[in-house]
Amino acid sequence: MIGAHLKEVRKSLHFSQEQMTEGILDRSLYSRVENDCSEINVNDLVKLLHYHRILVADFLRGFGTTSTDIEILQNRITTAYLNEDVVTLQDLYINTKFADVRMKKVIRILINRLNGVNNLDERDREFSYSFLNEDNWNSENLWLVLHMLDLYELSDLKILVETIFHKVIRKKTNERSMQLAAQIALKYLEICCKRQTKNSEIKNAIAFLQKLPKTTNFAIHRIAAEYYNRLVNHDQEGADKIANLLVRN
């Protein structure tokens, strides 16, 4: 399953296997992984994703399935952003009639980020921080926040994601919202690790992921959470064992 998804990602980037693996992994091994003839170690998988600036959370979200028009549009935006496809984002921004105009604001922020504009202007800052007072964490709001997590100061981000964790766990929500919340947790883990934050924040996100439904659709998220858990506790041997589980799901 991981091999097939890696192949889809590689093709979306318009890379050959040589381009995908050059300087990172052995191409023949990677080819066997794509064809489900070999497994890939989690450390190598993460290294490969990070090299191509693909967040683990964004990679894992590809295992889910979507069907509604808004979900298809959301996926188009996400895919274009991951591929650094400014042209497609600009086309969506100009030519799409958005039922939720906030999606258009997110596209503008993503375009600015890809163009190297990392500082928010006043209107974008006001928009992004308005979610700190949000109480209705439906799938639309969760998707919007997922794409803005790295805009927040860490102290504000901690409050935001812990509120989401609390609301989603307490309320019986649909699977789409749970999937998005899980992606938020994984992206939050990556941000915390990147900014070298305290282990307590990391452990809170891991705890949320460990409470996800014990179903096939959330298996990858739960395994990834345990992988991070082992790394946080400096248990490399345990992390390697989790790697063997991850590549078989």
mmCIF file of N, CA and C in Angstrom, residues 67 170 174 193:
data_model
loop_
_atom_site.group_PDB
_atom_site.id
_atom_site.type_symbol
_atom_site.label_atom_id
_atom_site.label_comp_id
_atom_site.label_asym_id
_atom_site.label_seq_id
_atom_site.Cartn_x
_atom_site.Cartn_y
_atom_site.Cartn_z
ATOM 1 N N SER A 67 -15.146 12.094 -1.689
ATOM 2 C CA SER A 67 -16.098 11.965 -2.787
ATOM 3 C C SER A 67 -16.870 13.245 -3.071
ATOM 4 N N ARG A 170 -14.426 14.776 22.390
ATOM 5 C CA ARG A 170 -15.638 14.858 23.212
ATOM 6 C C ARG A 170 -16.905 14.695 22.381
ATOM 7 N N ASN A 174 -18.000 13.087 12.406
ATOM 8 C CA ASN A 174 -17.933 12.178 11.263
ATOM 9 C C ASN A 174 -16.484 11.790 10.956
ATOM 10 N N CYS A 193 8.545 19.109 16.443
ATOM 11 C CA CYS A 193 9.887 18.539 16.295
ATOM 12 C C CYS A 193 10.815 19.518 15.583
#
